[in-house]
CSV table of C-alpha atoms in Angstrom, one decimal:
chain,number,residue,atom,x,y,z
N,1,MET,CA,-0.1,0.0,-0.1
N,2,MET,CA,1.4,3.3,-1.0
N,3,PRO,CA,1.9,5.9,1.9
N,4,THR,CA,-0.6,8.8,1.7
N,5,PRO,CA,1.4,12.1,0.4
N,6,VAL,CA,1.3,15.1,3.0
N,7,ILE,CA,0.8,18.3,1.5
N,8,LEU,CA,2.2,21.5,3.3
N,9,LEU,CA,2.2,24.2,0.8
N,10,LYS,CA,-0.7,25.7,-0.9
N,11,GLU,CA,-1.4,24.6,-4.5
N,12,GLY,CA,0.5,26.5,-7.1
N,13,THR,CA,3.5,27.2,-4.6
N,14,ASP,CA,6.8,26.9,-6.8
N,15,SER,CA,9.4,25.0,-5.2
N,16,SER,CA,12.9,24.3,-6.5
N,17,GLN,CA,15.9,22.8,-4.5
N,18,GLY,CA,19.2,20.7,-4.8
N,19,ILE,CA,22.1,21.3,-7.4
N,20,PRO,CA,20.2,23.1,-10.2
N,21,GLN,CA,18.8,25.6,-7.6
N,22,LEU,CA,22.4,26.4,-6.6
N,23,VAL,CA,23.4,26.9,-10.2
N,24,SER,CA,20.4,29.0,-10.8
N,25,ASN,CA,21.3,31.3,-7.8
N,26,ILE,CA,25.0,31.8,-8.9
N,27,SER,CA,23.9,32.5,-12.3
N,28,ALA,CA,21.6,35.1,-11.2
N,29,CYS,CA,24.3,36.6,-9.2
N,30,GLN,CA,26.5,36.7,-12.1
N,31,VAL,CA,24.0,38.6,-14.2
N,32,ILE,CA,24.0,41.2,-11.5
N,33,ALA,CA,27.6,41.5,-11.6
N,34,GLU,CA,27.9,41.6,-15.4
N,35,ALA,CA,25.5,44.6,-15.3
N,36,VAL,CA,27.7,46.8,-13.1
N,37,ARG,CA,31.2,45.6,-14.1
N,38,THR,CA,31.7,47.7,-17.1
N,39,THR,CA,31.1,50.8,-15.0
N,40,LEU,CA,34.4,50.3,-12.9
N,41,GLY,CA,37.3,52.7,-13.2
N,42,PRO,CA,38.0,55.9,-15.0
N,43,ARG,CA,37.3,54.4,-18.5
N,44,GLY,CA,34.2,52.8,-17.3
N,45,MET,CA,30.8,53.2,-19.1
N,46,ASP,CA,27.5,54.9,-17.9
N,47,LYS,CA,24.3,53.0,-18.1
N,48,LEU,CA,20.8,54.7,-19.3
N,49,ILE,CA,18.1,53.3,-17.1
N,50,VAL,CA,14.5,54.1,-18.0
N,51,ASP,CA,11.9,53.5,-15.2
N,52,GLY,CA,8.2,52.6,-15.5
N,53,ARG,CA,7.0,56.2,-15.6
N,54,GLY,CA,9.3,56.9,-18.3
N,55,LYS,CA,12.1,59.0,-16.3
N,56,ALA,CA,15.6,58.3,-17.6
N,57,THR,CA,18.8,58.1,-15.4
N,58,ILE,CA,22.3,58.2,-16.6
N,59,SER,CA,24.7,56.8,-14.0
N,60,ASN,CA,27.9,55.0,-13.5
N,61,ASP,CA,27.5,54.5,-9.8
N,62,GLY,CA,26.9,50.7,-9.0
N,63,ALA,CA,24.8,51.4,-5.8
N,64,THR,CA,22.4,53.7,-8.0
N,65,ILE,CA,22.2,51.3,-10.9
N,66,LEU,CA,21.2,48.3,-8.6
N,67,LYS,CA,18.7,50.3,-6.9
N,68,LEU,CA,17.0,51.3,-10.1
N,69,LEU,CA,17.0,47.9,-11.5
N,70,ASP,CA,13.8,46.1,-10.6
N,71,VAL,CA,15.4,42.7,-9.6
N,72,VAL,CA,12.9,39.7,-8.8
N,73,HIS,CA,15.0,36.7,-8.3
N,74,PRO,CA,15.4,36.1,-4.7
N,75,ALA,CA,19.3,35.3,-4.8
N,76,ALA,CA,19.9,38.0,-6.7
N,77,LYS,CA,17.9,40.4,-4.8
N,78,THR,CA,19.8,39.4,-1.8
N,79,LEU,CA,23.1,40.5,-3.5
N,80,VAL,CA,21.5,43.7,-4.6
N,81,ASP,CA,20.6,44.5,-0.8
N,82,ILE,CA,24.0,43.7,0.3
N,83,ALA,CA,25.6,45.8,-2.3
N,84,LYS,CA,23.4,48.8,-1.1
N,85,SER,CA,24.8,48.5,2.4
N,86,GLN,CA,28.3,48.8,1.4
N,87,ASP,CA,28.6,52.2,3.0
N,88,ALA,CA,29.3,50.6,6.2
N,89,GLU,CA,32.8,49.5,8.1
N,90,ALA,CA,37.5,44.5,8.6
N,91,VAL,CA,40.5,42.6,7.2
N,92,ASN,CA,43.6,42.0,9.2
N,93,LYS,CA,45.9,42.3,6.0
N,94,ILE,CA,44.5,45.6,5.0
N,95,LYS,CA,44.9,46.9,8.5
N,96,GLU,CA,48.5,46.0,8.5
N,97,ILE,CA,49.6,47.3,5.2
N,98,ALA,CA,47.5,50.5,5.2
N,99,VAL,CA,49.3,54.2,5.5
N,100,THR,CA,48.1,56.2,8.2
N,101,VAL,CA,48.2,59.8,7.9
N,102,LYS,CA,48.6,61.7,11.0
N,103,LYS,CA,45.5,64.0,11.8
N,104,GLU,CA,47.8,66.7,13.6
N,105,ASP,CA,49.5,67.6,10.4
N,106,LYS,CA,46.3,69.4,8.9
N,107,VAL,CA,48.4,70.2,5.6
N,108,GLU,CA,49.0,66.6,5.1
N,109,GLN,CA,45.7,65.5,6.0
N,110,ARG,CA,44.1,68.0,3.7
N,111,LYS,CA,46.3,66.7,0.8
N,112,LEU,CA,45.3,63.1,1.4
N,113,LEU,CA,41.5,64.1,1.8
N,114,GLU,CA,41.8,65.8,-1.7
N,115,LYS,CA,43.5,62.7,-3.4
N,116,CYS,CA,40.8,60.5,-1.9
N,117,ALA,CA,38.1,62.6,-3.3
N,118,MET,CA,39.8,63.0,-6.8
N,119,THR,CA,40.1,59.1,-6.8
N,120,ALA,CA,36.4,58.6,-6.2
N,121,LEU,CA,35.6,61.3,-8.9
N,122,SER,CA,38.0,60.0,-11.6
N,123,SER,CA,35.7,57.6,-12.8
N,124,LYS,CA,32.8,59.8,-12.9
N,125,LEU,CA,31.1,62.2,-15.5
N,126,ILE,CA,32.7,65.0,-14.0
N,127,SER,CA,36.4,63.5,-14.0
N,128,GLN,CA,37.7,66.4,-16.3
N,129,GLN,CA,36.8,68.8,-13.4
N,130,LYS,CA,37.7,66.3,-10.4
N,131,ALA,CA,40.4,68.7,-9.0
N,132,PHE,CA,37.6,71.6,-8.8
N,133,PHE,CA,35.1,69.4,-7.0
N,134,ALA,CA,37.7,67.5,-5.0
N,135,LYS,CA,38.5,70.8,-3.1
N,136,MET,CA,35.0,71.7,-3.0
N,137,VAL,CA,34.0,68.5,-1.2
N,138,VAL,CA,36.7,68.6,1.2
N,139,ASP,CA,36.1,72.1,2.2
N,140,ALA,CA,32.5,71.1,2.8
N,141,VAL,CA,33.2,68.1,5.0
N,142,MET,CA,35.7,70.2,6.8
N,143,MET,CA,33.1,72.8,8.0
N,144,LEU,CA,30.9,70.1,9.6
N,145,ASP,CA,31.2,69.2,13.3
N,146,ASP,CA,32.7,66.1,14.7
N,147,LEU,CA,29.5,64.2,13.9
N,148,LEU,CA,29.9,64.9,10.2
N,149,GLN,CA,26.3,64.5,9.4
N,150,LEU,CA,25.8,64.3,5.9
N,151,LYS,CA,22.5,66.1,5.9
N,152,MET,CA,24.3,69.3,7.0
N,153,ILE,CA,25.6,69.5,3.5
N,154,GLY,CA,23.0,70.9,1.4
N,155,ILE,CA,23.3,70.3,-2.4
N,156,LYS,CA,21.0,72.5,-4.6
N,157,LYS,CA,20.7,72.2,-8.4
N,158,VAL,CA,20.4,75.1,-10.7
N,159,GLN,CA,20.1,74.5,-14.5
N,160,GLY,CA,22.2,76.5,-16.6
N,161,GLY,CA,25.7,77.7,-16.6
N,162,ALA,CA,28.9,75.9,-16.6
N,163,LEU,CA,30.0,73.2,-13.9
N,164,GLU,CA,32.7,75.7,-13.0
N,165,GLU,CA,30.3,78.0,-12.1
N,166,SER,CA,29.3,75.7,-9.1
N,167,GLN,CA,29.9,77.1,-5.6
N,168,LEU,CA,30.2,76.2,-2.1
N,169,VAL,CA,28.6,78.6,0.3
N,170,ALA,CA,29.9,78.6,3.9
N,171,GLY,CA,26.6,78.7,5.6
N,172,VAL,CA,22.9,78.2,4.1
N,173,ALA,CA,21.5,78.7,0.5
N,174,PHE,CA,17.9,77.9,-0.3
N,175,LYS,CA,15.5,78.5,-3.1
N,176,LYS,CA,13.3,81.2,-2.7
N,177,THR,CA,10.1,80.3,-1.4
N,178,PHE,CA,6.3,81.1,-2.3
N,179,SER,CA,5.4,84.6,-1.7
N,180,TYR,CA,2.5,86.9,-1.5
N,181,ALA,CA,1.9,90.7,-2.8
N,182,GLY,CA,4.4,93.1,-0.8
N,183,PHE,CA,7.4,90.7,-1.2
N,184,GLU,CA,9.0,92.8,-3.6
N,185,MET,CA,8.9,95.9,-1.4
N,186,GLN,CA,11.1,93.9,1.3
N,187,PRO,CA,14.8,94.5,1.2
N,188,LYS,CA,16.7,91.8,-0.2
N,189,LYS,CA,20.1,92.4,1.6
N,190,TYR,CA,21.2,93.0,5.2
N,191,HIS,CA,24.2,93.4,7.2
N,192,ASP,CA,24.4,91.8,10.6
N,193,PRO,CA,20.8,90.9,10.7
N,194,MET,CA,19.1,88.9,13.6
N,195,ILE,CA,17.2,86.0,12.2
N,196,ALA,CA,13.7,84.7,13.8
N,197,LEU,CA,13.5,80.8,13.0
N,198,LEU,CA,9.8,80.0,13.5
N,199,ASN,CA,7.3,77.1,13.2
N,200,VAL,CA,4.3,79.4,13.5
N,201,GLU,CA,1.6,80.1,11.2
N,202,LEU,CA,1.3,84.0,10.5
N,203,GLU,CA,-2.0,84.2,8.3
N,204,LEU,CA,-5.6,84.5,9.1
N,205,LYS,CA,-6.8,81.0,9.6
N,206,ALA,CA,-10.0,79.4,7.7
N,207,GLU,CA,-12.8,78.3,9.8
N,208,LYS,CA,-12.8,74.7,10.8
N,209,ASP,CA,-14.9,72.3,8.8
N,210,ASN,CA,-18.4,72.2,10.1
N,211,ALA,CA,-17.5,74.7,12.5
N,212,GLU,CA,-20.6,77.2,13.6
N,213,ILE,CA,-20.7,80.3,15.4
N,214,ARG,CA,-24.1,82.0,16.2
N,215,VAL,CA,-24.2,85.8,16.6
N,216,HIS,CA,-27.1,87.9,17.0
N,217,THR,CA,-25.6,91.3,16.3
N,218,VAL,CA,-23.6,92.9,13.7
N,219,GLU,CA,-21.4,94.1,16.7
N,220,ASP,CA,-20.8,90.4,17.8
N,221,TYR,CA,-19.8,89.4,14.5
N,222,GLN,CA,-17.2,92.3,14.2
N,223,ALA,CA,-15.9,91.5,17.6
N,224,ILE,CA,-15.1,88.0,16.4
N,225,VAL,CA,-13.3,89.3,13.2
N,226,ASP,CA,-11.4,91.9,15.4
N,227,ALA,CA,-10.2,89.2,17.7
N,228,GLU,CA,-8.9,87.2,14.6
N,229,TRP,CA,-7.1,90.3,13.5
N,230,ASN,CA,-5.8,91.3,16.9
N,231,ILE,CA,-4.0,87.9,17.6
N,232,LEU,CA,-2.2,88.0,14.1
N,233,TYR,CA,-1.0,91.7,14.8
N,234,ASP,CA,-0.2,90.8,18.4
N,235,LYS,CA,2.0,88.2,17.0
N,236,LEU,CA,3.6,90.3,14.2
N,237,GLU,CA,4.3,93.1,16.8
N,238,ARG,CA,6.0,90.6,19.2
N,239,ILE,CA,8.3,89.5,16.3
N,240,HIS,CA,9.2,93.4,15.2
N,241,HIS,CA,9.8,94.3,18.8
N,242,SER,CA,12.3,91.2,19.3
N,243,GLY,CA,14.8,93.2,16.7
N,244,ALA,CA,14.6,90.4,14.1
N,245,LYS,CA,15.2,91.6,10.6
N,246,VAL,CA,14.7,88.4,8.8
N,247,VAL,CA,11.8,86.0,9.7
N,248,LEU,CA,11.9,82.4,8.4
N,249,SER,CA,9.0,80.0,9.2
N,250,LYS,CA,8.2,76.6,8.2
N,251,LEU,CA,4.4,77.3,8.3
N,252,PRO,CA,2.9,79.9,5.7
N,253,ILE,CA,3.1,83.6,6.1
N,254,GLY,CA,0.4,85.2,4.5
N,255,ASP,CA,-0.1,88.4,2.5
N,256,VAL,CA,-1.0,90.4,5.6
N,257,ALA,CA,2.1,89.7,7.2
N,258,THR,CA,4.2,90.2,4.2
N,259,GLN,CA,3.2,93.7,3.9
N,260,TYR,CA,3.6,94.2,7.6
N,261,PHE,CA,7.1,93.1,7.4
N,262,ALA,CA,7.8,95.0,4.1
N,263,ASP,CA,6.3,98.3,5.9
N,264,ARG,CA,9.1,98.0,8.8
N,265,ASP,CA,12.0,97.0,6.5
N,266,MET,CA,11.8,93.2,7.3
N,267,PHE,CA,12.3,90.3,5.1
N,268,CYS,CA,10.1,87.0,5.5
N,269,ALA,CA,9.9,83.6,4.0
N,270,GLY,CA,7.0,81.2,4.9
N,271,ARG,CA,7.1,77.4,3.8
N,272,VAL,CA,10.8,76.9,4.3
N,273,PRO,CA,11.6,73.3,4.1
N,274,GLU,CA,12.5,71.8,7.6
N,275,GLU,CA,15.7,70.6,6.5
N,276,ASP,CA,16.9,74.2,5.5
N,277,LEU,CA,15.2,75.8,8.5
N,278,LYS,CA,17.6,73.6,10.9
N,279,ARG,CA,20.5,73.9,8.5
N,280,THR,CA,20.1,77.7,9.1
N,281,MET,CA,19.7,77.2,12.9
N,282,MET,CA,23.1,75.3,12.9
N,283,ALA,CA,24.8,77.7,10.7
N,284,CYS,CA,23.3,81.0,12.3
N,285,GLY,CA,22.8,79.8,15.9
N,286,GLY,CA,19.3,80.6,17.7
N,287,SER,CA,16.7,78.1,17.9
N,288,ILE,CA,13.4,77.2,16.3
N,289,GLN,CA,10.5,78.8,18.2
N,290,THR,CA,6.9,77.2,18.1
N,291,SER,CA,5.7,80.6,19.9
N,292,VAL,CA,6.4,84.1,19.6
N,293,ASN,CA,5.9,84.9,23.2
N,294,ALA,CA,9.6,84.2,24.0
N,295,LEU,CA,11.5,85.8,21.1
N,296,SER,CA,14.6,87.2,23.0
N,297,SER,CA,17.9,87.7,21.5
N,298,ASP,CA,19.4,84.5,22.7
N,299,VAL,CA,17.1,82.5,20.6
N,300,LEU,CA,17.5,84.6,17.3
N,301,GLY,CA,20.2,83.7,14.8
N,302,ARG,CA,22.8,86.0,13.4
N,303,CYS,CA,24.8,86.1,10.1
N,304,GLN,CA,27.2,88.7,8.4
N,305,VAL,CA,25.3,89.1,5.3
N,306,PHE,CA,21.8,87.9,4.2
N,307,GLU,CA,21.0,88.4,0.5
N,308,GLU,CA,18.5,87.1,-2.1
N,309,THR,CA,20.3,86.9,-5.4
N,310,GLN,CA,19.6,85.6,-9.0
N,311,ILE,CA,21.2,82.2,-9.6
N,312,GLY,CA,20.2,81.0,-13.4
N,313,GLY,CA,16.6,81.2,-13.7
N,314,GLU,CA,16.2,81.0,-9.6
N,315,ARG,CA,16.2,83.3,-6.8
N,316,TYR,CA,18.3,82.0,-3.7
N,317,ASN,CA,18.5,83.2,-0.2
N,318,PHE,CA,22.0,83.1,1.0
N,319,PHE,CA,23.3,83.3,4.8
N,320,THR,CA,27.0,83.9,4.9
N,321,GLY,CA,29.7,84.9,7.4
N,322,CYS,CA,28.0,82.7,10.0
N,323,PRO,CA,29.8,82.7,13.3
N,324,LYS,CA,29.0,79.1,14.4
N,325,ALA,CA,28.5,77.5,10.8
N,326,LYS,CA,28.7,73.8,11.1
N,327,THR,CA,26.7,73.2,7.7
N,328,CYS,CA,27.4,74.6,4.2
N,329,THR,CA,25.5,74.2,0.8
N,330,ILE,CA,26.8,73.2,-2.6
N,331,ILE,CA,25.2,75.3,-5.5
N,332,LEU,CA,25.6,72.9,-8.5
N,333,ARG,CA,25.2,74.4,-12.3
N,334,GLY,CA,25.1,72.3,-15.2
N,335,GLY,CA,22.9,71.6,-18.2
N,336,ALA,CA,20.8,68.5,-18.7
N,337,GLU,CA,18.8,67.6,-15.5
N,338,GLN,CA,20.3,63.9,-15.5
N,339,PHE,CA,23.7,65.2,-16.0
N,340,MET,CA,23.1,67.3,-13.0
N,341,GLU,CA,21.6,64.6,-10.8
N,342,GLU,CA,24.6,62.1,-12.0
N,343,THR,CA,26.9,65.2,-10.6
N,344,GLU,CA,24.9,65.2,-7.3
N,345,ARG,CA,25.6,61.1,-7.1
N,346,SER,CA,29.1,61.7,-7.9
N,347,LEU,CA,29.5,64.4,-5.0
N,348,HIS,CA,27.8,62.0,-2.7
N,349,ASP,CA,30.0,59.3,-3.3
N,350,ALA,CA,33.2,61.7,-2.7
N,351,ILE,CA,31.8,63.2,0.4
N,352,MET,CA,31.0,59.7,1.7
N,353,ILE,CA,34.8,58.8,1.1
N,354,VAL,CA,36.2,62.1,2.6
N,355,ARG,CA,34.2,61.2,5.7
N,356,ARG,CA,35.3,57.8,6.0
N,357,ALA,CA,38.9,59.1,5.4
N,358,ILE,CA,38.6,61.7,8.4
N,359,LYS,CA,37.0,59.0,10.5
N,360,ASN,CA,39.5,56.3,9.6
N,361,ASP,CA,42.9,58.0,8.8
N,362,SER,CA,44.6,55.1,7.1
N,363,VAL,CA,44.7,54.8,3.2
N,364,VAL,CA,45.5,52.0,0.6
N,365,ALA,CA,46.3,52.4,-3.1
N,366,GLY,CA,43.5,52.1,-5.6
N,367,GLY,CA,43.6,51.0,-9.2
N,368,GLY,CA,43.7,47.3,-8.3
N,369,ALA,CA,47.0,47.4,-6.2
N,370,ILE,CA,45.6,46.5,-3.0
N,371,GLU,CA,43.4,43.6,-4.8
N,372,MET,CA,46.9,42.4,-6.5
N,373,GLU,CA,48.6,42.4,-3.0
N,374,LEU,CA,45.9,40.7,-1.1
N,375,SER,CA,45.7,37.9,-3.9
N,376,LYS,CA,49.6,37.4,-3.7
N,377,TYR,CA,49.3,37.3,0.0
N,378,LEU,CA,46.3,34.7,0.2
N,379,ARG,CA,48.3,32.6,-2.6
N,380,ASP,CA,51.2,32.4,-0.5
N,381,TYR,CA,49.0,31.6,2.5
N,382,SER,CA,47.1,28.9,0.8
N,383,ARG,CA,50.3,26.9,0.2
N,384,THR,CA,50.8,26.6,4.0
N,385,ILE,CA,47.1,25.2,4.5
N,386,PRO,CA,46.7,21.4,3.7
N,387,GLY,CA,43.3,20.0,2.5
N,388,LYS,CA,40.5,21.4,0.8
N,389,GLN,CA,40.9,24.8,2.3
N,390,GLN,CA,43.8,25.3,0.3
N,391,LEU,CA,41.6,25.3,-3.0
N,392,LEU,CA,39.0,27.7,-1.3
N,393,ILE,CA,41.7,30.5,-0.5
N,394,GLY,CA,43.3,30.0,-3.8
N,395,ALA,CA,40.2,30.8,-5.5
N,396,TYR,CA,39.4,33.9,-3.4
N,397,ALA,CA,42.9,35.1,-4.4
N,398,LYS,CA,42.1,34.5,-7.9
N,399,ALA,CA,38.8,36.2,-7.6
N,400,LEU,CA,40.6,39.4,-6.2
N,401,GLU,CA,42.1,39.7,-9.6
N,402,ILE,CA,38.8,40.2,-11.3
N,403,ILE,CA,38.9,44.2,-10.1
N,404,PRO,CA,42.2,45.0,-12.0
N,405,ARG,CA,41.4,42.6,-15.1
N,406,GLN,CA,38.0,44.6,-15.1
N,407,LEU,CA,39.8,48.0,-15.0
N,408,CYS,CA,41.9,46.7,-18.0
N,409,ASP,CA,39.0,45.5,-20.0
N,410,ASN,CA,37.0,48.5,-19.7
N,411,ALA,CA,40.2,50.8,-20.6
N,412,GLY,CA,40.9,48.3,-23.8
N,413,PHE,CA,43.9,47.1,-22.5
N,414,ASP,CA,45.5,43.6,-22.7
N,415,ALA,CA,44.3,42.5,-19.3
N,416,THR,CA,46.6,39.3,-19.6
N,417,ASN,CA,49.9,41.2,-20.1
N,418,ILE,CA,49.1,43.6,-17.5
N,419,LEU,CA,48.0,41.0,-14.8
N,420,ASN,CA,51.2,39.2,-15.4
N,421,LYS,CA,53.1,42.5,-14.8
N,422,LEU,CA,51.3,43.1,-11.8
N,423,ARG,CA,51.9,39.5,-10.3
N,424,ALA,CA,55.9,39.8,-11.0
N,425,ARG,CA,56.0,43.1,-9.5
N,426,HIS,CA,54.0,42.2,-6.4
N,427,ALA,CA,56.2,39.1,-5.9
N,428,GLN,CA,59.2,41.4,-5.9
N,429,GLY,CA,57.8,43.4,-3.1
N,430,GLY,CA,56.1,46.2,-5.2
N,431,MET,CA,53.2,46.3,-2.8
N,432,TRP,CA,51.4,49.5,-4.2
N,433,TYR,CA,51.7,48.7,-7.8
N,434,GLY,CA,48.3,48.8,-9.9
N,435,VAL,CA,47.0,49.7,-13.3
N,436,ASP,CA,48.2,52.9,-14.9
N,437,ILE,CA,45.2,54.0,-17.1
N,438,ASN,CA,46.9,56.9,-18.5
N,439,SER,CA,50.2,55.1,-20.0
N,440,GLU,CA,48.3,51.6,-20.5
N,441,ASP,CA,51.0,50.2,-18.0
N,442,ILE,CA,51.6,49.3,-14.3
N,443,ALA,CA,52.6,52.1,-11.9
N,444,ASP,CA,53.1,52.7,-8.1
N,445,ASN,CA,49.6,53.9,-7.5
N,446,PHE,CA,50.7,55.2,-4.1
N,447,GLU,CA,53.2,57.4,-5.5
N,448,ALA,CA,50.6,58.5,-8.2
N,449,PHE,CA,48.1,59.5,-5.3
N,450,VAL,CA,45.4,57.0,-6.4
N,451,TRP,CA,44.3,56.5,-2.7
N,452,GLU,CA,41.2,55.5,-0.9
N,453,PRO,CA,40.2,54.8,2.8
N,454,ALA,CA,41.2,51.2,3.9
N,455,VAL,CA,38.0,50.6,5.4
N,456,VAL,CA,36.4,51.0,2.1
N,457,ARG,CA,38.2,48.2,1.0
N,458,SER,CA,37.6,46.2,4.1
N,459,ASN,CA,34.1,46.8,3.9
N,460,ALA,CA,33.8,45.5,0.4
N,461,LEU,CA,35.7,42.5,1.0
N,462,THR,CA,33.6,41.7,4.0
N,463,ALA,CA,30.1,42.4,2.2
N,464,ALA,CA,31.5,40.3,-0.8
N,465,SER,CA,32.4,37.3,1.4
N,466,GLU,CA,29.0,37.4,3.3
N,467,ALA,CA,27.1,37.7,0.0
N,468,ALA,CA,29.1,34.7,-1.5
N,469,CYS,CA,28.4,32.4,1.4
N,470,LEU,CA,24.7,33.4,1.8
N,471,ILE,CA,24.2,32.7,-1.9
N,472,VAL,CA,25.9,29.3,-1.9
N,473,SER,CA,24.3,28.1,1.5
N,474,VAL,CA,20.9,28.4,-0.1
N,475,ASP,CA,19.8,25.2,-2.0
N,476,GLU,CA,16.1,25.6,-2.2
N,477,THR,CA,13.4,28.3,-3.1
N,478,ILE,CA,9.9,28.5,-2.2
N,479,LYS,CA,7.7,30.8,-4.0
N,480,ASN,CA,4.3,31.6,-2.6
N,481,PRO,CA,1.4,31.9,-5.4
N,482,ARG,CA,0.6,35.4,-6.2
N,483,SER,CA,-2.8,34.7,-5.6
N,484,THR,CA,-2.3,35.0,-1.7
N,485,VAL,CA,-0.9,38.5,-2.3
N,486,ASP,CA,-3.6,39.7,-4.7
N,487,ALA,CA,-6.6,37.8,-3.5
N,488,PRO,CA,-9.1,39.6,-0.9
N,489,PRO,CA,-9.0,37.8,2.5
N,490,ALA,CA,-11.5,35.0,2.5
N,491,ALA,CA,-14.6,35.8,4.5
N,492,GLY,CA,-14.9,33.8,7.7
N,493,ARG,CA,-17.4,33.3,10.4
N,494,GLY,CA,-16.5,35.2,13.6
N,495,ARG,CA,-17.1,33.4,16.7
N,496,GLY,CA,-20.8,33.8,18.3
N,497,ARG,CA,-22.1,35.5,15.0
N,498,GLY,CA,-25.0,34.0,13.2
N,499,ARG,CA,-25.1,32.9,9.6
N,500,PRO,CA,-26.4,35.7,7.2
N,501,HIS,CA,-29.8,35.3,5.8
């Protein structure tokens, strides 16, 4: 008698397992690798990705490409998720050979940071202007406090003009907000103004929905209207008497308030984005107030110059000469929107690299140099290990050579010839020799200032190892049928309820 089969999974569930599943997972991950490998290095190519809404993105940033790809294969999706997290912190050999730059030597540290930023930008669309932007990025990060918060660097994009017209504002700049009649009468430049930062609505409020007030005389109605106006004017007078010349609020500032401030030579801006309001506070001091009842000089911000100026087709508010500036703004100029977005992503990469270099002051040579040195070290080490582990370590050593090989392929070089030269040079003790893109040869990339933070390489190797182990450890995939997601929940009979008639 045949045993009765036990069914655990819902009908329509897709299940695959065993060796074919392993091969499928590895193949899916190889497809992901193929999608980004040609973007590597100074001669890497860009990808044009069009999403479902028809928006086109041009990028050679691996994380951006993987984020935009709609990956559905479970194993490949895991690889993409790990790749996205490669902005964290790693390997003894790297720590051993990394070169430390003393933080006390500010000149030397600045050179290190600029070289790291230039290395990060050398493979981007803006590689021709990498020296200009590397200096800007380092200046921006050096202005921050010890926490090095990324959100304290604002990046604003203004179409038109050349890339070289981009500028760094040591303080805050943000786009002019929506304004009412009377705004043009307000002054647009102040020296040493006091700044009120508010989270207060300065306009006559509409009645609440379904609100009802019953009045019997015209005088009663007029009293309600007068009270409303008196509340608003009381707020405006308190702000005026505080000594503030510039008033910023997260909430709307209406036409009455705008005209009131214009009559008193004050500037106002309502609906200021919260992020910009906080950065203004970090730059100019003071604090954001939710009431106007306690507007004293110690809660007001200060700067040397406030000015509203025209940049391209937009008007921007600038706060410069801030005494306690721990924030800054990069204003990007350029042509096409996609180009400016890719420029912003490139600067983000460079900023992340510089932040890491400040936090972890040890660097290694890029251009495949560190990978070749690790590969040589692991090959030598594998020969001291008996058994199958030797094969595994040898395979890891070979895998590390993919980086310099891909750099050669992307640049159109003879990869086999270059790798042979690199193996020979590293065997002779040339620790920092890597691919020289400019001369189609090998070079000491440390002397050539192709530097990157050691922690980035450590993190990349750790994440790659974890991904490989994770993918190889999965031998079965079970997919629930789509109906379980899309179908409405089945109607059931609750306890104690009768059947419907």
